[in-house]
Amino acid sequence: MADIKIRVQDYTGEIKEIEAPTDMNLSLMELLKANEYPVLATCGGMALCATCHVKVEEGFEKLSESGDNELDMIDTLPNAEYNSRLACQLRLNDAMDGMLVRLAADENDL
Ligand code: FES
């Protein structure tokens, strides 16, 4: 099973490419935590805390649509944009190969 590659932009602006398995049913949030990005994920992936907020700078259109819980949470974020997603609601899959996500929870202003 081939891994995919995802590019991540951290709060310093640095972009790194990380490898991601697609056969472990991991969420993007879990992948970011495993790679030691500062994602608190205080709700444990329930779409309730938005500390996993990312903006998908490339590849957004390839993602599955947000569920109602995710949309409701994103609606509460003052810094939400059209490409905002909760990383805990994104299951890693082949369509994400090459995507670029930017960490955005530091702008949440919660
Ligand atoms: S981990 Fe809390 S909303 Fe994603």
PDB file of N, CA and C and ligand atoms in Angstrom:
ATOM      1  N   MET A   1       0.862  -1.201   0.000  1.00  0.00           N
ATOM      2  CA  MET A   1       0.000   0.000   0.000  1.00  0.00           C
ATOM      3  C   MET A   1       0.895   1.247   0.000  1.00  0.00           C
ATOM      4  N   ALA A   2       0.776   2.043  -1.007  1.00  0.00           N
ATOM      5  CA  ALA A   2       1.638   3.224  -1.121  1.00  0.00           C
ATOM      6  C   ALA A   2       1.161   4.320  -0.171  1.00  0.00           C
ATOM      7  N   ASP A   3       2.134   5.000   0.392  1.00  0.00           N
ATOM      8  CA  ASP A   3       1.799   6.164   1.199  1.00  0.00           C
ATOM      9  C   ASP A   3       1.566   7.361   0.287  1.00  0.00           C
ATOM     10  N   ILE A   4       0.880   8.328   0.830  1.00  0.00           N
ATOM     11  CA  ILE A   4       0.732   9.597   0.112  1.00  0.00           C
ATOM     12  C   ILE A   4       1.611  10.629   0.808  1.00  0.00           C
ATOM     13  N   LYS A   5       1.780  11.752   0.141  1.00  0.00           N
ATOM     14  CA  LYS A   5       2.572  12.836   0.723  1.00  0.00           C
ATOM     15  C   LYS A   5       1.680  14.061   0.889  1.00  0.00           C
ATOM     16  N   ILE A   6       1.799  14.664   2.052  1.00  0.00           N
ATOM     17  CA  ILE A   6       1.020  15.865   2.355  1.00  0.00           C
ATOM     18  C   ILE A   6       1.995  16.943   2.791  1.00  0.00           C
ATOM     19  N   ARG A   7       1.794  18.152   2.273  1.00  0.00           N
ATOM     20  CA  ARG A   7       2.653  19.263   2.700  1.00  0.00           C
ATOM     21  C   ARG A   7       1.940  20.057   3.794  1.00  0.00           C
ATOM     22  N   VAL A   8       2.701  20.395   4.811  1.00  0.00           N
ATOM     23  CA  VAL A   8       2.137  21.083   5.974  1.00  0.00           C
ATOM     24  C   VAL A   8       2.910  22.374   6.208  1.00  0.00           C
ATOM     25  N   GLN A   9       2.176  23.471   6.316  1.00  0.00           N
ATOM     26  CA  GLN A   9       2.801  24.753   6.651  1.00  0.00           C
ATOM     27  C   GLN A   9       2.537  25.053   8.116  1.00  0.00           C
ATOM     28  N   ASP A  10       3.616  25.232   8.880  1.00  0.00           N
ATOM     29  CA  ASP A  10       3.439  25.463  10.316  1.00  0.00           C
ATOM     30  C   ASP A  10       3.311  26.963  10.609  1.00  0.00           C
ATOM     31  N   TYR A  11       3.294  27.314  11.887  1.00  0.00           N
ATOM     32  CA  TYR A  11       3.044  28.707  12.259  1.00  0.00           C
ATOM     33  C   TYR A  11       4.217  29.625  11.935  1.00  0.00           C
ATOM     34  N   THR A  12       5.387  29.055  11.651  1.00  0.00           N
ATOM     35  CA  THR A  12       6.516  29.896  11.246  1.00  0.00           C
ATOM     36  C   THR A  12       6.503  30.136   9.744  1.00  0.00           C
ATOM     37  N   GLY A  13       5.616  29.449   9.043  1.00  0.00           N
ATOM     38  CA  GLY A  13       5.555  29.581   7.595  1.00  0.00           C
ATOM     39  C   GLY A  13       6.319  28.491   6.875  1.00  0.00           C
ATOM     40  N   GLU A  14       7.036  27.679   7.643  1.00  0.00           N
ATOM     41  CA  GLU A  14       7.827  26.617   7.011  1.00  0.00           C
ATOM     42  C   GLU A  14       6.914  25.512   6.479  1.00  0.00           C
ATOM     43  N   ILE A  15       7.229  25.048   5.287  1.00  0.00           N
ATOM     44  CA  ILE A  15       6.454  23.959   4.683  1.00  0.00           C
ATOM     45  C   ILE A  15       7.305  22.705   4.649  1.00  0.00           C
ATOM     46  N   LYS A  16       6.760  21.637   5.191  1.00  0.00           N
ATOM     47  CA  LYS A  16       7.442  20.342   5.151  1.00  0.00           C
ATOM     48  C   LYS A  16       6.511  19.321   4.532  1.00  0.00           C
ATOM     49  N   GLU A  17       7.123  18.344   3.873  1.00  0.00           N
ATOM     50  CA  GLU A  17       6.335  17.264   3.292  1.00  0.00           C
ATOM     51  C   GLU A  17       6.392  16.073   4.236  1.00  0.00           C
ATOM     52  N   ILE A  18       5.243  15.542   4.569  1.00  0.00           N
ATOM     53  CA  ILE A  18       5.227  14.356   5.429  1.00  0.00           C
ATOM     54  C   ILE A  18       4.512  13.217   4.708  1.00  0.00           C
ATOM     55  N   GLU A  19       4.942  12.021   5.046  1.00  0.00           N
ATOM     56  CA  GLU A  19       4.321  10.845   4.438  1.00  0.00           C
ATOM     57  C   GLU A  19       3.148  10.409   5.283  1.00  0.00           C
ATOM     58  N   ALA A  20       2.136   9.934   4.624  1.00  0.00           N
ATOM     59  CA  ALA A  20       0.921   9.570   5.342  1.00  0.00           C
ATOM     60  C   ALA A  20       0.401   8.224   4.841  1.00  0.00           C
ATOM     61  N   PRO A  21       0.151   7.283   5.739  1.00  0.00           N
ATOM     62  CA  PRO A  21      -0.436   6.016   5.321  1.00  0.00           C
ATOM     63  C   PRO A  21      -1.934   6.187   5.085  1.00  0.00           C
ATOM     64  N   THR A  22      -2.453   5.502   4.091  1.00  0.00           N
ATOM     65  CA  THR A  22      -3.886   5.622   3.831  1.00  0.00           C
ATOM     66  C   THR A  22      -4.643   4.362   4.246  1.00  0.00           C
ATOM     67  N   ASP A  23      -3.927   3.409   4.820  1.00  0.00           N
ATOM     68  CA  ASP A  23      -4.562   2.123   5.137  1.00  0.00           C
ATOM     69  C   ASP A  23      -4.735   1.919   6.645  1.00  0.00           C
ATOM     70  N   MET A  24      -4.663   2.993   7.412  1.00  0.00           N
ATOM     71  CA  MET A  24      -4.786   2.854   8.868  1.00  0.00           C
ATOM     72  C   MET A  24      -5.980   3.618   9.426  1.00  0.00           C
ATOM     73  N   ASN A  25      -6.800   4.152   8.542  1.00  0.00           N
ATOM     74  CA  ASN A  25      -7.987   4.903   8.957  1.00  0.00           C
ATOM     75  C   ASN A  25      -7.642   6.066   9.885  1.00  0.00           C
ATOM     76  N   LEU A  26      -6.503   6.696   9.619  1.00  0.00           N
ATOM     77  CA  LEU A  26      -6.091   7.834  10.436  1.00  0.00           C
ATOM     78  C   LEU A  26      -6.742   9.108   9.927  1.00  0.00           C
ATOM     79  N   SER A  27      -6.945  10.036  10.856  1.00  0.00           N
ATOM     80  CA  SER A  27      -7.387  11.367  10.432  1.00  0.00           C
ATOM     81  C   SER A  27      -6.162  12.240  10.212  1.00  0.00           C
ATOM     82  N   LEU A  28      -6.374  13.328   9.504  1.00  0.00           N
ATOM     83  CA  LEU A  28      -5.277  14.284   9.311  1.00  0.00           C
ATOM     84  C   LEU A  28      -4.820  14.830  10.666  1.00  0.00           C
ATOM     85  N   MET A  29      -5.730  15.040  11.590  1.00  0.00           N
ATOM     86  CA  MET A  29      -5.361  15.507  12.932  1.00  0.00           C
ATOM     87  C   MET A  29      -4.388  14.522  13.583  1.00  0.00           C
ATOM     88  N   GLU A  30      -4.693  13.236  13.520  1.00  0.00           N
ATOM     89  CA  GLU A  30      -3.810  12.232  14.139  1.00  0.00           C
ATOM     90  C   GLU A  30      -2.445  12.224  13.461  1.00  0.00           C
ATOM     91  N   LEU A  31      -2.443  12.402  12.160  1.00  0.00           N
ATOM     92  CA  LEU A  31      -1.169  12.447  11.436  1.00  0.00           C
ATOM     93  C   LEU A  31      -0.341  13.655  11.874  1.00  0.00           C
ATOM     94  N   LEU A  32      -0.991  14.809  12.015  1.00  0.00           N
ATOM     95  CA  LEU A  32      -0.269  16.018  12.428  1.00  0.00           C
ATOM     96  C   LEU A  32       0.301  15.848  13.828  1.00  0.00           C
ATOM     97  N   LYS A  33      -0.480  15.286  14.721  1.00  0.00           N
ATOM     98  CA  LYS A  33       0.019  15.053  16.091  1.00  0.00           C
ATOM     99  C   LYS A  33       1.196  14.078  16.069  1.00  0.00           C
ATOM    100  N   ALA A  34       1.076  13.032  15.278  1.00  0.00           N
ATOM    101  CA  ALA A  34       2.142  12.031  15.215  1.00  0.00           C
ATOM    102  C   ALA A  34       3.438  12.639  14.694  1.00  0.00           C
ATOM    103  N   ASN A  35       3.302  13.704  13.913  1.00  0.00           N
ATOM    104  CA  ASN A  35       4.485  14.392  13.390  1.00  0.00           C
ATOM    105  C   ASN A  35       4.855  15.604  14.241  1.00  0.00           C
ATOM    106  N   GLU A  36       4.295  15.660  15.437  1.00  0.00           N
ATOM    107  CA  GLU A  36       4.653  16.649  16.451  1.00  0.00           C
ATOM    108  C   GLU A  36       4.321  18.080  16.063  1.00  0.00           C
ATOM    109  N   TYR A  37       3.281  18.242  15.285  1.00  0.00           N
ATOM    110  CA  TYR A  37       2.769  19.588  15.069  1.00  0.00           C
ATOM    111  C   TYR A  37       1.929  19.987  16.281  1.00  0.00           C
ATOM    112  N   PRO A  38       1.876  21.285  16.583  1.00  0.00           N
ATOM    113  CA  PRO A  38       1.175  21.739  17.784  1.00  0.00           C
ATOM    114  C   PRO A  38      -0.346  21.776  17.596  1.00  0.00           C
ATOM    115  N   VAL A  39      -0.918  20.601  17.547  1.00  0.00           N
ATOM    116  CA  VAL A  39      -2.374  20.476  17.419  1.00  0.00           C
ATOM    117  C   VAL A  39      -2.893  19.906  18.733  1.00  0.00           C
ATOM    118  N   LEU A  40      -3.640  20.683  19.460  1.00  0.00           N
ATOM    119  CA  LEU A  40      -4.060  20.250  20.802  1.00  0.00           C
ATOM    120  C   LEU A  40      -5.095  19.142  20.744  1.00  0.00           C
ATOM    121  N   ALA A  41      -6.040  19.262  19.841  1.00  0.00           N
ATOM    122  CA  ALA A  41      -7.097  18.254  19.700  1.00  0.00           C
ATOM    123  C   ALA A  41      -7.756  17.940  21.039  1.00  0.00           C
ATOM    124  N   THR A  42      -8.119  18.967  21.760  1.00  0.00           N
ATOM    125  CA  THR A  42      -8.655  18.777  23.105  1.00  0.00           C
ATOM    126  C   THR A  42      -9.969  18.008  23.131  1.00  0.00           C
ATOM    127  N   CYS A  43     -10.703  18.023  22.049  1.00  0.00           N
ATOM    128  CA  CYS A  43     -11.971  17.271  22.059  1.00  0.00           C
ATOM    129  C   CYS A  43     -11.783  15.827  21.606  1.00  0.00           C
ATOM    130  N   GLY A  44     -10.562  15.490  21.224  1.00  0.00           N
ATOM    131  CA  GLY A  44     -10.294  14.109  20.834  1.00  0.00           C
ATOM    132  C   GLY A  44     -10.807  13.742  19.458  1.00  0.00           C
ATOM    133  N   GLY A  45     -11.125  14.728  18.652  1.00  0.00           N
ATOM    134  CA  GLY A  45     -11.539  14.448  17.282  1.00  0.00           C
ATOM    135  C   GLY A  45     -13.038  14.428  17.088  1.00  0.00           C
ATOM    136  N   MET A  46     -13.760  15.152  17.940  1.00  0.00           N
ATOM    137  CA  MET A  46     -15.226  15.151  17.884  1.00  0.00           C
ATOM    138  C   MET A  46     -15.799  16.388  17.178  1.00  0.00           C
ATOM    139  N   ALA A  47     -14.962  17.154  16.530  1.00  0.00           N
ATOM    140  CA  ALA A  47     -15.400  18.381  15.845  1.00  0.00           C
ATOM    141  C   ALA A  47     -15.969  19.403  16.820  1.00  0.00           C
ATOM    142  N   LEU A  48     -15.416  19.442  18.026  1.00  0.00           N
ATOM    143  CA  LEU A  48     -15.953  20.326  19.069  1.00  0.00           C
ATOM    144  C   LEU A  48     -14.990  21.412  19.545  1.00  0.00           C
ATOM    145  N   CYS A  49     -13.710  21.298  19.224  1.00  0.00           N
ATOM    146  CA  CYS A  49     -12.759  22.252  19.816  1.00  0.00           C
ATOM    147  C   CYS A  49     -12.095  23.178  18.796  1.00  0.00           C
ATOM    148  N   ALA A  50     -12.024  22.749  17.569  1.00  0.00           N
ATOM    149  CA  ALA A  50     -11.410  23.531  16.484  1.00  0.00           C
ATOM    150  C   ALA A  50      -9.919  23.790  16.678  1.00  0.00           C
ATOM    151  N   THR A  51      -9.294  23.108  17.624  1.00  0.00           N
ATOM    152  CA  THR A  51      -7.836  23.270  17.752  1.00  0.00           C
ATOM    153  C   THR A  51      -7.104  22.538  16.637  1.00  0.00           C
ATOM    154  N   CYS A  52      -7.838  21.831  15.807  1.00  0.00           N
ATOM    155  CA  CYS A  52      -7.228  21.161  14.645  1.00  0.00           C
ATOM    156  C   CYS A  52      -7.558  21.899  13.352  1.00  0.00           C
ATOM    157  N   HIS A  53      -7.972  23.147  13.480  1.00  0.00           N
ATOM    158  CA  HIS A  53      -8.349  23.951  12.304  1.00  0.00           C
ATOM    159  C   HIS A  53      -7.163  24.076  11.340  1.00  0.00           C
ATOM    160  N   VAL A  54      -7.412  23.736  10.087  1.00  0.00           N
ATOM    161  CA  VAL A  54      -6.404  23.950   9.041  1.00  0.00           C
ATOM    162  C   VAL A  54      -7.076  24.651   7.863  1.00  0.00           C
ATOM    163  N   LYS A  55      -6.260  25.324   7.099  1.00  0.00           N
ATOM    164  CA  LYS A  55      -6.725  25.877   5.826  1.00  0.00           C
ATOM    165  C   LYS A  55      -6.038  25.106   4.715  1.00  0.00           C
ATOM    166  N   VAL A  56      -6.839  24.609   3.815  1.00  0.00           N
ATOM    167  CA  VAL A  56      -6.319  23.746   2.751  1.00  0.00           C
ATOM    168  C   VAL A  56      -5.971  24.639   1.568  1.00  0.00           C
ATOM    169  N   GLU A  57      -4.683  24.896   1.398  1.00  0.00           N
ATOM    170  CA  GLU A  57      -4.242  25.857   0.382  1.00  0.00           C
ATOM    171  C   GLU A  57      -4.187  25.244  -1.010  1.00  0.00           C
ATOM    172  N   GLU A  58      -3.953  23.949  -1.079  1.00  0.00           N
ATOM    173  CA  GLU A  58      -3.975  23.261  -2.373  1.00  0.00           C
ATOM    174  C   GLU A  58      -4.620  21.906  -2.177  1.00  0.00           C
ATOM    175  N   GLY A  59      -5.510  21.548  -3.079  1.00  0.00           N
ATOM    176  CA  GLY A  59      -6.152  20.235  -3.014  1.00  0.00           C
ATOM    177  C   GLY A  59      -7.503  20.257  -2.324  1.00  0.00           C
ATOM    178  N   PHE A  60      -7.986  21.462  -1.965  1.00  0.00           N
ATOM    179  CA  PHE A  60      -9.246  21.572  -1.229  1.00  0.00           C
ATOM    180  C   PHE A  60     -10.406  20.922  -1.987  1.00  0.00           C
ATOM    181  N   GLU A  61     -10.430  21.129  -3.292  1.00  0.00           N
ATOM    182  CA  GLU A  61     -11.564  20.672  -4.091  1.00  0.00           C
ATOM    183  C   GLU A  61     -11.634  19.154  -4.185  1.00  0.00           C
ATOM    184  N   LYS A  62     -10.540  18.492  -3.823  1.00  0.00           N
ATOM    185  CA  LYS A  62     -10.548  17.026  -3.911  1.00  0.00           C
ATOM    186  C   LYS A  62     -11.094  16.362  -2.653  1.00  0.00           C
ATOM    187  N   LEU A  63     -11.327  17.154  -1.614  1.00  0.00           N
ATOM    188  CA  LEU A  63     -11.747  16.578  -0.340  1.00  0.00           C
ATOM    189  C   LEU A  63     -13.239  16.298  -0.326  1.00  0.00           C
ATOM    190  N   SER A  64     -13.625  15.333   0.485  1.00  0.00           N
ATOM    191  CA  SER A  64     -15.047  15.092   0.672  1.00  0.00           C
ATOM    192  C   SER A  64     -15.656  16.285   1.404  1.00  0.00           C
ATOM    193  N   GLU A  65     -16.944  16.465   1.257  1.00  0.00           N
ATOM    194  CA  GLU A  65     -17.582  17.645   1.841  1.00  0.00           C
ATOM    195  C   GLU A  65     -17.645  17.549   3.360  1.00  0.00           C
ATOM    196  N   SER A  66     -17.673  18.717   3.983  1.00  0.00           N
ATOM    197  CA  SER A  66     -17.758  18.759   5.436  1.00  0.00           C
ATOM    198  C   SER A  66     -19.108  18.243   5.906  1.00  0.00           C
ATOM    199  N   GLY A  67     -19.109  17.559   7.034  1.00  0.00           N
ATOM    200  CA  GLY A  67     -20.363  17.166   7.660  1.00  0.00           C
ATOM    201  C   GLY A  67     -20.972  18.331   8.425  1.00  0.00           C
ATOM    202  N   ASP A  68     -22.197  18.168   8.878  1.00  0.00           N
ATOM    203  CA  ASP A  68     -22.879  19.258   9.596  1.00  0.00           C
ATOM    204  C   ASP A  68     -22.138  19.682  10.853  1.00  0.00           C
ATOM    205  N   ASN A  69     -21.631  18.715  11.619  1.00  0.00           N
ATOM    206  CA  ASN A  69     -20.909  19.058  12.854  1.00  0.00           C
ATOM    207  C   ASN A  69     -19.700  19.925  12.548  1.00  0.00           C
ATOM    208  N   GLU A  70     -18.985  19.536  11.506  1.00  0.00           N
ATOM    209  CA  GLU A  70     -17.785  20.290  11.137  1.00  0.00           C
ATOM    210  C   GLU A  70     -18.176  21.698  10.679  1.00  0.00           C
ATOM    211  N   LEU A  71     -19.185  21.790   9.843  1.00  0.00           N
ATOM    212  CA  LEU A  71     -19.607  23.110   9.348  1.00  0.00           C
ATOM    213  C   LEU A  71     -20.063  24.008  10.490  1.00  0.00           C
ATOM    214  N   ASP A  72     -20.808  23.435  11.432  1.00  0.00           N
ATOM    215  CA  ASP A  72     -21.290  24.227  12.573  1.00  0.00           C
ATOM    216  C   ASP A  72     -20.122  24.791  13.366  1.00  0.00           C
ATOM    217  N   MET A  73     -19.098  23.968  13.587  1.00  0.00           N
ATOM    218  CA  MET A  73     -17.930  24.408  14.364  1.00  0.00           C
ATOM    219  C   MET A  73     -17.168  25.482  13.601  1.00  0.00           C
ATOM    220  N   ILE A  74     -16.946  25.233  12.318  1.00  0.00           N
ATOM    221  CA  ILE A  74     -16.193  26.212  11.516  1.00  0.00           C
ATOM    222  C   ILE A  74     -16.933  27.546  11.478  1.00  0.00           C
ATOM    223  N   ASP A  75     -18.251  27.485  11.467  1.00  0.00           N
ATOM    224  CA  ASP A  75     -19.062  28.714  11.467  1.00  0.00           C
ATOM    225  C   ASP A  75     -18.780  29.601  12.668  1.00  0.00           C
ATOM    226  N   THR A  76     -18.324  29.021  13.768  1.00  0.00           N
ATOM    227  CA  THR A  76     -18.085  29.816  14.977  1.00  0.00           C
ATOM    228  C   THR A  76     -16.707  30.480  14.962  1.00  0.00           C
ATOM    229  N   LEU A  77     -15.875  30.161  13.998  1.00  0.00           N
ATOM    230  CA  LEU A  77     -14.499  30.665  13.992  1.00  0.00           C
ATOM    231  C   LEU A  77     -14.421  32.000  13.261  1.00  0.00           C
ATOM    232  N   PRO A  78     -13.927  33.024  13.937  1.00  0.00           N
ATOM    233  CA  PRO A  78     -13.857  34.334  13.289  1.00  0.00           C
ATOM    234  C   PRO A  78     -12.912  34.351  12.091  1.00  0.00           C
ATOM    235  N   ASN A  79     -11.965  33.450  12.085  1.00  0.00           N
ATOM    236  CA  ASN A  79     -10.978  33.461  10.997  1.00  0.00           C
ATOM    237  C   ASN A  79     -11.271  32.420   9.925  1.00  0.00           C
ATOM    238  N   ALA A  80     -12.462  31.857   9.941  1.00  0.00           N
ATOM    239  CA  ALA A  80     -12.779  30.811   8.969  1.00  0.00           C
ATOM    240  C   ALA A  80     -12.772  31.384   7.552  1.00  0.00           C
ATOM    241  N   GLU A  81     -12.313  30.568   6.643  1.00  0.00           N
ATOM    242  CA  GLU A  81     -12.346  30.930   5.235  1.00  0.00           C
ATOM    243  C   GLU A  81     -12.947  29.775   4.460  1.00  0.00           C
ATOM    244  N   TYR A  82     -13.130  29.986   3.161  1.00  0.00           N
ATOM    245  CA  TYR A  82     -13.777  28.963   2.337  1.00  0.00           C
ATOM    246  C   TYR A  82     -13.024  27.638   2.410  1.00  0.00           C
ATOM    247  N   ASN A  83     -11.719  27.696   2.664  1.00  0.00           N
ATOM    248  CA  ASN A  83     -10.903  26.476   2.643  1.00  0.00           C
ATOM    249  C   ASN A  83     -10.599  25.959   4.047  1.00  0.00           C
ATOM    250  N   SER A  84     -11.358  26.400   5.027  1.00  0.00           N
ATOM    251  CA  SER A  84     -11.176  25.916   6.397  1.00  0.00           C
ATOM    252  C   SER A  84     -11.717  24.507   6.547  1.00  0.00           C
ATOM    253  N   ARG A  85     -10.970  23.668   7.233  1.00  0.00           N
ATOM    254  CA  ARG A  85     -11.433  22.317   7.571  1.00  0.00           C
ATOM    255  C   ARG A  85     -10.951  21.979   8.975  1.00  0.00           C
ATOM    256  N   LEU A  86     -11.644  21.035   9.582  1.00  0.00           N
ATOM    257  CA  LEU A  86     -11.166  20.475  10.848  1.00  0.00           C
ATOM    258  C   LEU A  86     -10.410  19.195  10.500  1.00  0.00           C
ATOM    259  N   ALA A  87      -9.132  19.178  10.871  1.00  0.00           N
ATOM    260  CA  ALA A  87      -8.287  18.052  10.448  1.00  0.00           C
ATOM    261  C   ALA A  87      -8.772  16.722  11.010  1.00  0.00           C
ATOM    262  N   CYS A  88      -9.486  16.774  12.137  1.00  0.00           N
ATOM    263  CA  CYS A  88      -9.960  15.516  12.725  1.00  0.00           C
ATOM    264  C   CYS A  88     -11.087  14.899  11.908  1.00  0.00           C
ATOM    265  N   GLN A  89     -11.681  15.677  11.023  1.00  0.00           N
ATOM    266  CA  GLN A  89     -12.803  15.167  10.229  1.00  0.00           C
ATOM    267  C   GLN A  89     -12.365  14.698   8.839  1.00  0.00           C
ATOM    268  N   LEU A  90     -11.064  14.733   8.597  1.00  0.00           N
ATOM    269  CA  LEU A  90     -10.537  14.324   7.293  1.00  0.00           C
ATOM    270  C   LEU A  90      -9.797  13.002   7.438  1.00  0.00           C
ATOM    271  N   ARG A  91     -10.349  11.955   6.878  1.00  0.00           N
ATOM    272  CA  ARG A  91      -9.661  10.652   6.882  1.00  0.00           C
ATOM    273  C   ARG A  91      -8.652  10.643   5.747  1.00  0.00           C
ATOM    274  N   LEU A  92      -7.450  10.209   6.048  1.00  0.00           N
ATOM    275  CA  LEU A  92      -6.411  10.177   5.020  1.00  0.00           C
ATOM    276  C   LEU A  92      -6.828   9.248   3.888  1.00  0.00           C
ATOM    277  N   ASN A  93      -6.724   9.743   2.673  1.00  0.00           N
ATOM    278  CA  ASN A  93      -7.047   8.899   1.514  1.00  0.00           C
ATOM    279  C   ASN A  93      -6.250   9.372   0.306  1.00  0.00           C
ATOM    280  N   ASP A  94      -6.277   8.571  -0.733  1.00  0.00           N
ATOM    281  CA  ASP A  94      -5.412   8.816  -1.892  1.00  0.00           C
ATOM    282  C   ASP A  94      -5.652  10.179  -2.536  1.00  0.00           C
ATOM    283  N   ALA A  95      -6.868  10.693  -2.435  1.00  0.00           N
ATOM    284  CA  ALA A  95      -7.178  11.976  -3.064  1.00  0.00           C
ATOM    285  C   ALA A  95      -6.408  13.123  -2.414  1.00  0.00           C
ATOM    286  N   MET A  96      -5.859  12.874  -1.225  1.00  0.00           N
ATOM    287  CA  MET A  96      -5.131  13.942  -0.527  1.00  0.00           C
ATOM    288  C   MET A  96      -3.663  14.018  -0.924  1.00  0.00           C
ATOM    289  N   ASP A  97      -3.237  13.139  -1.802  1.00  0.00           N
ATOM    290  CA  ASP A  97      -1.820  13.137  -2.181  1.00  0.00           C
ATOM    291  C   ASP A  97      -1.431  14.493  -2.752  1.00  0.00           C
ATOM    292  N   GLY A  98      -0.393  15.092  -2.188  1.00  0.00           N
ATOM    293  CA  GLY A  98       0.112  16.368  -2.698  1.00  0.00           C
ATOM    294  C   GLY A  98      -0.584  17.593  -2.148  1.00  0.00           C
ATOM    295  N   MET A  99      -1.561  17.418  -1.278  1.00  0.00           N
ATOM    296  CA  MET A  99      -2.270  18.595  -0.774  1.00  0.00           C
ATOM    297  C   MET A  99      -1.371  19.445   0.127  1.00  0.00           C
ATOM    298  N   LEU A 100      -1.732  20.704   0.244  1.00  0.00           N
ATOM    299  CA  LEU A 100      -0.997  21.622   1.124  1.00  0.00           C
ATOM    300  C   LEU A 100      -1.971  22.157   2.165  1.00  0.00           C
ATOM    301  N   VAL A 101      -1.675  21.900   3.428  1.00  0.00           N
ATOM    302  CA  VAL A 101      -2.527  22.412   4.503  1.00  0.00           C
ATOM    303  C   VAL A 101      -1.708  23.349   5.386  1.00  0.00           C
ATOM    304  N   ARG A 102      -2.356  24.384   5.849  1.00  0.00           N
ATOM    305  CA  ARG A 102      -1.705  25.352   6.721  1.00  0.00           C
ATOM    306  C   ARG A 102      -2.370  25.324   8.083  1.00  0.00           C
ATOM    307  N   LEU A 103      -1.591  25.179   9.131  1.00  0.00           N
ATOM    308  CA  LEU A 103      -2.160  25.190  10.480  1.00  0.00           C
ATOM    309  C   LEU A 103      -2.813  26.549  10.717  1.00  0.00           C
ATOM    310  N   ALA A 104      -4.012  26.545  11.286  1.00  0.00           N
ATOM    311  CA  ALA A 104      -4.738  27.819  11.411  1.00  0.00           C
ATOM    312  C   ALA A 104      -5.351  28.024  12.793  1.00  0.00           C
ATOM    313  N   ALA A 105      -5.118  27.098  13.718  1.00  0.00           N
ATOM    314  CA  ALA A 105      -5.779  27.241  15.020  1.00  0.00           C
ATOM    315  C   ALA A 105      -5.223  28.401  15.833  1.00  0.00           C
ATOM    316  N   ASP A 106      -4.021  28.869  15.535  1.00  0.00           N
ATOM    317  CA  ASP A 106      -3.474  29.993  16.298  1.00  0.00           C
ATOM    318  C   ASP A 106      -4.205  31.278  15.978  1.00  0.00           C
ATOM    319  N   GLU A 107      -4.936  31.279  14.870  1.00  0.00           N
ATOM    320  CA  GLU A 107      -5.697  32.479  14.505  1.00  0.00           C
ATOM    321  C   GLU A 107      -7.147  32.369  14.964  1.00  0.00           C
ATOM    322  N   ASN A 108      -7.482  31.284  15.619  1.00  0.00           N
ATOM    323  CA  ASN A 108      -8.891  31.055  15.946  1.00  0.00           C
ATOM    324  C   ASN A 108      -9.443  32.131  16.846  1.00  0.00           C
ATOM    325  N   ASP A 109      -8.582  32.618  17.759  1.00  0.00           N
ATOM    326  CA  ASP A 109      -8.993  33.682  18.658  1.00  0.00           C
ATOM    327  C   ASP A 109     -10.171  33.233  19.519  1.00  0.00           C
ATOM    328  N   LEU A 110     -10.076  32.000  19.991  1.00  0.00           N
ATOM    329  CA  LEU A 110     -11.174  31.458  20.814  1.00  0.00           C
ATOM    330  C   LEU A 110     -11.062  31.959  22.252  1.00  0.00           C
TER     331      LEU A 110
HETATM  332  S1  FES B   1      -9.786  17.720  17.393  1.00  0.00           S
HETATM  333 FE1  FES B   1     -11.313  18.978  18.215  1.00  0.00          FE
HETATM  334  S2  FES B   1     -12.315  19.739  16.487  1.00  0.00           S
HETATM  335 FE2  FES B   1     -10.791  18.469  15.663  1.00  0.00          FE
END
